[in-house]
Amino acid sequence: MKLKKCLSITKCKKFSIFIYPKGHIKERRGLDEAPLKMFDIERNEKGEISYSEFLDFIKCEVTEIIPHSSGVNIVAELN
């Protein structure tokens, strides 16, 4: 699923998005493989998301959605 579609159907107020290169290894994430980009996004009062700061990455493939107490972490890979 593409990142833009994932954000539109996931009903959460806060998101943390991590962009990794294609084919990254899940077990090495955070240890010796740092994300290429990281974004913290929040919906406004109307429930809309501003895509302007990560417009180049909206077509990335989502590989993992990790829910937690205050929001959702989304891991995506560059095409």
CSV table of N, CA, C and O in Angstrom, one decimal, residues 10-79:
chain,number,residue,atom,x,y,z
A,10,THR,N,-5.8,5.3,7.9
A,10,THR,CA,-5.5,5.1,9.3
A,10,THR,C,-6.1,6.2,10.2
A,10,THR,O,-5.7,7.4,10.0
A,11,LYS,N,-7.0,5.9,11.0
A,11,LYS,CA,-7.6,7.0,11.8
A,11,LYS,C,-6.9,7.2,13.1
A,11,LYS,O,-7.2,6.6,14.1
A,12,CYS,N,-5.9,8.0,13.1
A,12,CYS,CA,-5.1,8.3,14.2
A,12,CYS,C,-4.7,9.8,14.1
A,12,CYS,O,-4.6,10.4,13.0
A,13,LYS,N,-4.4,10.4,15.3
A,13,LYS,CA,-4.1,11.9,15.2
A,13,LYS,C,-2.6,12.1,15.0
A,13,LYS,O,-2.2,13.0,14.3
A,14,LYS,N,-1.7,11.3,15.5
A,14,LYS,CA,-0.3,11.5,15.4
A,14,LYS,C,0.4,10.3,14.7
A,14,LYS,O,0.0,9.1,14.9
A,15,PHE,N,1.3,10.6,13.8
A,15,PHE,CA,2.1,9.6,13.0
A,15,PHE,C,3.5,9.9,13.1
A,15,PHE,O,3.9,11.1,13.1
A,16,SER,N,4.3,8.9,13.1
A,16,SER,CA,5.8,9.0,12.9
A,16,SER,C,6.1,8.2,11.7
A,16,SER,O,5.8,7.0,11.7
A,17,ILE,N,6.7,8.8,10.7
A,17,ILE,CA,7.0,8.1,9.5
A,17,ILE,C,8.5,7.9,9.3
A,17,ILE,O,9.2,8.9,9.5
A,18,PHE,N,8.9,6.7,9.0
A,18,PHE,CA,10.3,6.4,8.8
A,18,PHE,C,10.5,5.9,7.4
A,18,PHE,O,9.8,4.9,7.0
A,19,ILE,N,11.4,6.5,6.6
A,19,ILE,CA,11.6,6.2,5.3
A,19,ILE,C,13.0,5.5,5.2
A,19,ILE,O,14.0,6.0,5.6
A,20,TYR,N,13.0,4.2,4.7
A,20,TYR,CA,14.2,3.4,4.6
A,20,TYR,C,14.4,3.1,3.1
A,20,TYR,O,13.5,3.1,2.3
A,21,PRO,N,15.7,2.7,2.8
A,21,PRO,CA,15.9,2.3,1.4
A,21,PRO,C,15.3,1.0,1.1
A,21,PRO,O,15.0,0.2,2.0
A,22,LYS,N,15.0,0.7,-0.1
A,22,LYS,CA,14.3,-0.6,-0.5
A,22,LYS,C,15.2,-1.7,-0.1
A,22,LYS,O,16.4,-1.8,-0.3
A,23,GLY,N,14.6,-2.7,0.5
A,23,GLY,CA,15.3,-4.0,0.9
A,23,GLY,C,16.0,-3.9,2.2
A,23,GLY,O,16.9,-4.7,2.5
A,24,HIS,N,15.6,-2.9,3.0
A,24,HIS,CA,16.3,-2.9,4.3
A,24,HIS,C,16.0,-4.1,5.2
A,24,HIS,O,15.0,-4.7,5.0
A,25,ILE,N,16.8,-4.3,6.2
A,25,ILE,CA,16.6,-5.5,7.0
A,25,ILE,C,15.9,-5.1,8.3
A,25,ILE,O,16.5,-4.2,9.0
A,26,LYS,N,14.8,-5.6,8.6
A,26,LYS,CA,14.0,-5.2,9.8
A,26,LYS,C,14.7,-5.3,11.1
A,26,LYS,O,14.7,-4.5,12.0
A,27,GLU,N,15.5,-6.4,11.3
A,27,GLU,CA,16.2,-6.6,12.5
A,27,GLU,C,17.3,-5.7,12.8
A,27,GLU,O,17.8,-5.5,13.9
A,28,ARG,N,17.9,-5.0,11.7
A,28,ARG,CA,19.0,-4.1,11.9
A,28,ARG,C,18.4,-2.6,12.0
A,28,ARG,O,19.2,-1.7,12.2
A,29,ARG,N,17.2,-2.4,11.9
A,29,ARG,CA,16.6,-1.1,11.9
A,29,ARG,C,16.9,-0.4,13.3
A,29,ARG,O,16.7,-1.0,14.3
A,30,GLY,N,17.4,0.7,13.2
A,30,GLY,CA,17.7,1.5,14.4
A,30,GLY,C,19.1,1.2,15.0
A,30,GLY,O,19.7,2.0,15.7
A,31,LEU,N,19.7,0.0,14.7
A,31,LEU,CA,21.0,-0.3,15.3
A,31,LEU,C,22.1,0.2,14.4
A,31,LEU,O,22.8,1.2,14.7
A,32,ASP,N,22.3,-0.4,13.2
A,32,ASP,CA,23.3,0.0,12.3
A,32,ASP,C,22.7,0.4,10.9
A,32,ASP,O,23.4,0.7,10.0
A,33,GLU,N,21.4,0.6,10.9
A,33,GLU,CA,20.7,1.1,9.6
A,33,GLU,C,19.7,2.2,10.0
A,33,GLU,O,18.7,1.9,10.6
A,34,ALA,N,20.2,3.4,9.8
A,34,ALA,CA,19.4,4.6,10.2
A,34,ALA,C,18.4,4.9,9.0
A,34,ALA,O,18.7,4.6,7.9
A,35,PRO,N,17.2,5.5,9.4
A,35,PRO,CA,16.3,5.8,8.3
A,35,PRO,C,16.9,7.0,7.5
A,35,PRO,O,17.7,7.8,7.9
A,36,LEU,N,16.5,7.0,6.2
A,36,LEU,CA,16.9,8.1,5.3
A,36,LEU,C,16.2,9.4,5.7
A,36,LEU,O,16.8,10.5,5.7
A,37,LYS,N,14.9,9.3,6.1
A,37,LYS,CA,14.2,10.5,6.5
A,37,LYS,C,13.2,10.1,7.6
A,37,LYS,O,12.8,8.9,7.7
A,38,MET,N,12.9,11.0,8.5
A,38,MET,CA,11.9,10.8,9.6
A,38,MET,C,11.0,12.0,9.6
A,38,MET,O,11.4,13.1,9.5
A,39,PHE,N,9.7,11.7,9.8
A,39,PHE,CA,8.7,12.8,9.9
A,39,PHE,C,7.7,12.5,11.0
A,39,PHE,O,7.3,11.4,11.2
A,40,ASP,N,7.4,13.6,11.8
A,40,ASP,CA,6.4,13.5,12.8
A,40,ASP,C,5.2,14.3,12.3
A,40,ASP,O,5.4,15.5,12.0
A,41,ILE,N,4.1,13.7,12.1
A,41,ILE,CA,2.9,14.4,11.5
A,41,ILE,C,1.7,14.3,12.4
A,41,ILE,O,1.5,13.3,13.1
A,42,GLU,N,0.9,15.4,12.4
A,42,GLU,CA,-0.3,15.4,13.2
A,42,GLU,C,-1.4,15.9,12.4
A,42,GLU,O,-1.3,16.8,11.6
A,43,ARG,N,-2.6,15.3,12.6
A,43,ARG,CA,-3.8,15.9,11.9
A,43,ARG,C,-4.2,17.2,12.5
A,43,ARG,O,-4.1,17.4,13.7
A,44,ASN,N,-4.8,18.1,11.7
A,44,ASN,CA,-5.3,19.3,12.3
A,44,ASN,C,-6.7,19.1,12.9
A,44,ASN,O,-7.2,17.9,12.9
A,45,GLU,N,-7.4,20.1,13.3
A,45,GLU,CA,-8.7,20.0,13.9
A,45,GLU,C,-9.8,19.4,13.0
A,45,GLU,O,-10.7,18.8,13.5
A,46,LYS,N,-9.6,19.6,11.7
A,46,LYS,CA,-10.6,19.0,10.7
A,46,LYS,C,-10.2,17.6,10.3
A,46,LYS,O,-11.0,17.0,9.6
A,47,GLY,N,-9.1,17.1,10.9
A,47,GLY,CA,-8.7,15.7,10.5
A,47,GLY,C,-7.9,15.6,9.3
A,47,GLY,O,-7.7,14.5,8.8
A,48,GLU,N,-7.4,16.7,8.8
A,48,GLU,CA,-6.6,16.7,7.5
A,48,GLU,C,-5.1,16.7,7.8
A,48,GLU,O,-4.7,17.1,8.8
A,49,ILE,N,-4.4,16.1,6.9
A,49,ILE,CA,-3.0,16.0,6.9
A,49,ILE,C,-2.3,16.9,5.9
A,49,ILE,O,-2.8,16.9,4.7
A,50,SER,N,-1.3,17.6,6.2
A,50,SER,CA,-0.6,18.5,5.3
A,50,SER,C,0.5,17.6,4.7
A,50,SER,O,1.4,17.2,5.4
A,51,TYR,N,0.5,17.3,3.4
A,51,TYR,CA,1.5,16.5,2.7
A,51,TYR,C,2.7,17.3,2.2
A,51,TYR,O,3.6,16.7,1.6
A,52,SER,N,2.7,18.6,2.5
A,52,SER,CA,3.7,19.5,1.8
A,52,SER,C,5.2,19.1,2.3
A,52,SER,O,6.1,19.2,1.4
A,53,GLU,N,5.4,18.7,3.5
A,53,GLU,CA,6.8,18.5,3.9
A,53,GLU,C,7.3,17.1,3.5
A,53,GLU,O,8.5,16.9,3.5
A,54,PHE,N,6.5,16.2,3.1
A,54,PHE,CA,7.0,14.9,2.6
A,54,PHE,C,6.4,14.5,1.3
A,54,PHE,O,6.2,13.3,1.0
A,55,LEU,N,6.2,15.5,0.4
A,55,LEU,CA,5.5,15.3,-0.9
A,55,LEU,C,6.3,14.3,-1.8
A,55,LEU,O,5.7,13.6,-2.5
A,56,ASP,N,7.6,14.3,-1.6
A,56,ASP,CA,8.5,13.4,-2.5
A,56,ASP,C,8.3,11.9,-2.1
A,56,ASP,O,8.7,11.1,-2.8
A,57,PHE,N,7.8,11.7,-0.9
A,57,PHE,CA,7.7,10.3,-0.4
A,57,PHE,C,6.3,9.7,-0.3
A,57,PHE,O,6.1,8.6,0.2
A,58,ILE,N,5.3,10.4,-0.8
A,58,ILE,CA,3.9,9.9,-0.7
A,58,ILE,C,3.6,8.6,-1.5
A,58,ILE,O,2.7,7.9,-1.2
A,59,LYS,N,4.5,8.3,-2.4
A,59,LYS,CA,4.3,7.1,-3.2
A,59,LYS,C,5.2,5.9,-2.8
A,59,LYS,O,5.3,4.9,-3.4
A,60,CYS,N,5.8,6.1,-1.6
A,60,CYS,CA,6.6,5.0,-1.0
A,60,CYS,C,5.7,3.8,-0.6
A,60,CYS,O,4.6,4.1,-0.2
A,61,GLU,N,6.2,2.6,-0.6
A,61,GLU,CA,5.5,1.4,-0.2
A,61,GLU,C,5.6,1.3,1.3
A,61,GLU,O,6.7,1.3,1.9
A,62,VAL,N,4.5,1.1,2.0
A,62,VAL,CA,4.4,0.9,3.4
A,62,VAL,C,4.7,-0.6,3.7
A,62,VAL,O,4.1,-1.5,3.1
A,63,THR,N,5.7,-0.8,4.6
A,63,THR,CA,6.1,-2.2,4.9
A,63,THR,C,5.6,-2.6,6.2
A,63,THR,O,5.4,-3.8,6.5
A,64,GLU,N,5.4,-1.7,7.1
A,64,GLU,CA,5.0,-2.0,8.5
A,64,GLU,C,4.2,-0.9,9.1
A,64,GLU,O,4.6,0.3,9.0
A,65,ILE,N,3.2,-1.2,9.9
A,65,ILE,CA,2.5,-0.2,10.7
A,65,ILE,C,2.5,-0.7,12.1
A,65,ILE,O,2.1,-1.8,12.5
A,66,ILE,N,3.1,0.2,13.0
A,66,ILE,CA,3.3,-0.2,14.4
A,66,ILE,C,2.5,0.7,15.3
A,66,ILE,O,2.9,1.9,15.5
A,67,PRO,N,1.4,0.3,15.8
A,67,PRO,CA,0.6,1.1,16.8
A,67,PRO,C,1.3,1.2,18.1
A,67,PRO,O,1.9,0.2,18.6
A,68,HIS,N,1.1,2.3,18.8
A,68,HIS,CA,1.6,2.5,20.2
A,68,HIS,C,0.6,3.4,20.9
A,68,HIS,O,-0.4,3.9,20.3
A,69,SER,N,0.9,3.7,22.1
A,69,SER,CA,-0.1,4.4,23.0
A,69,SER,C,-0.5,5.8,22.5
A,69,SER,O,-1.6,6.3,22.7
A,70,SER,N,0.5,6.5,21.9
A,70,SER,CA,0.2,7.9,21.6
A,70,SER,C,0.1,8.1,20.1
A,70,SER,O,0.0,9.3,19.6
A,71,GLY,N,0.1,7.1,19.2
A,71,GLY,CA,0.0,7.3,17.8
A,71,GLY,C,0.4,6.0,17.0
A,71,GLY,O,0.2,4.9,17.5
A,72,VAL,N,0.9,6.2,15.8
A,72,VAL,CA,1.3,5.1,15.0
A,72,VAL,C,2.6,5.4,14.3
A,72,VAL,O,2.8,6.5,13.8
A,73,ASN,N,3.5,4.4,14.3
A,73,ASN,CA,4.7,4.5,13.5
A,73,ASN,C,4.5,3.8,12.2
A,73,ASN,O,3.9,2.6,12.2
A,74,ILE,N,4.9,4.4,11.1
A,74,ILE,CA,4.8,3.8,9.8
A,74,ILE,C,6.1,3.7,9.2
A,74,ILE,O,6.9,4.7,9.1
A,75,VAL,N,6.5,2.5,8.8
A,75,VAL,CA,7.8,2.2,8.1
A,75,VAL,C,7.5,2.1,6.6
A,75,VAL,O,6.6,1.3,6.2
A,76,ALA,N,8.2,2.9,5.8
A,76,ALA,CA,8.0,2.8,4.3
A,76,ALA,C,9.4,2.7,3.7
A,76,ALA,O,10.4,3.1,4.2
A,77,GLU,N,9.3,2.1,2.4
A,77,GLU,CA,10.6,1.9,1.7
A,77,GLU,C,10.5,2.8,0.4
A,77,GLU,O,9.4,2.9,-0.2
A,78,LEU,N,11.6,3.3,0.0
A,78,LEU,CA,11.7,4.0,-1.3
A,78,LEU,C,11.5,3.0,-2.4
A,78,LEU,O,11.9,1.9,-2.3
A,79,ASN,N,10.9,3.4,-3.5
A,79,ASN,CA,10.7,2.6,-4.6
A,79,ASN,C,11.9,2.4,-5.4
A,79,ASN,O,12.8,3.1,-5.5
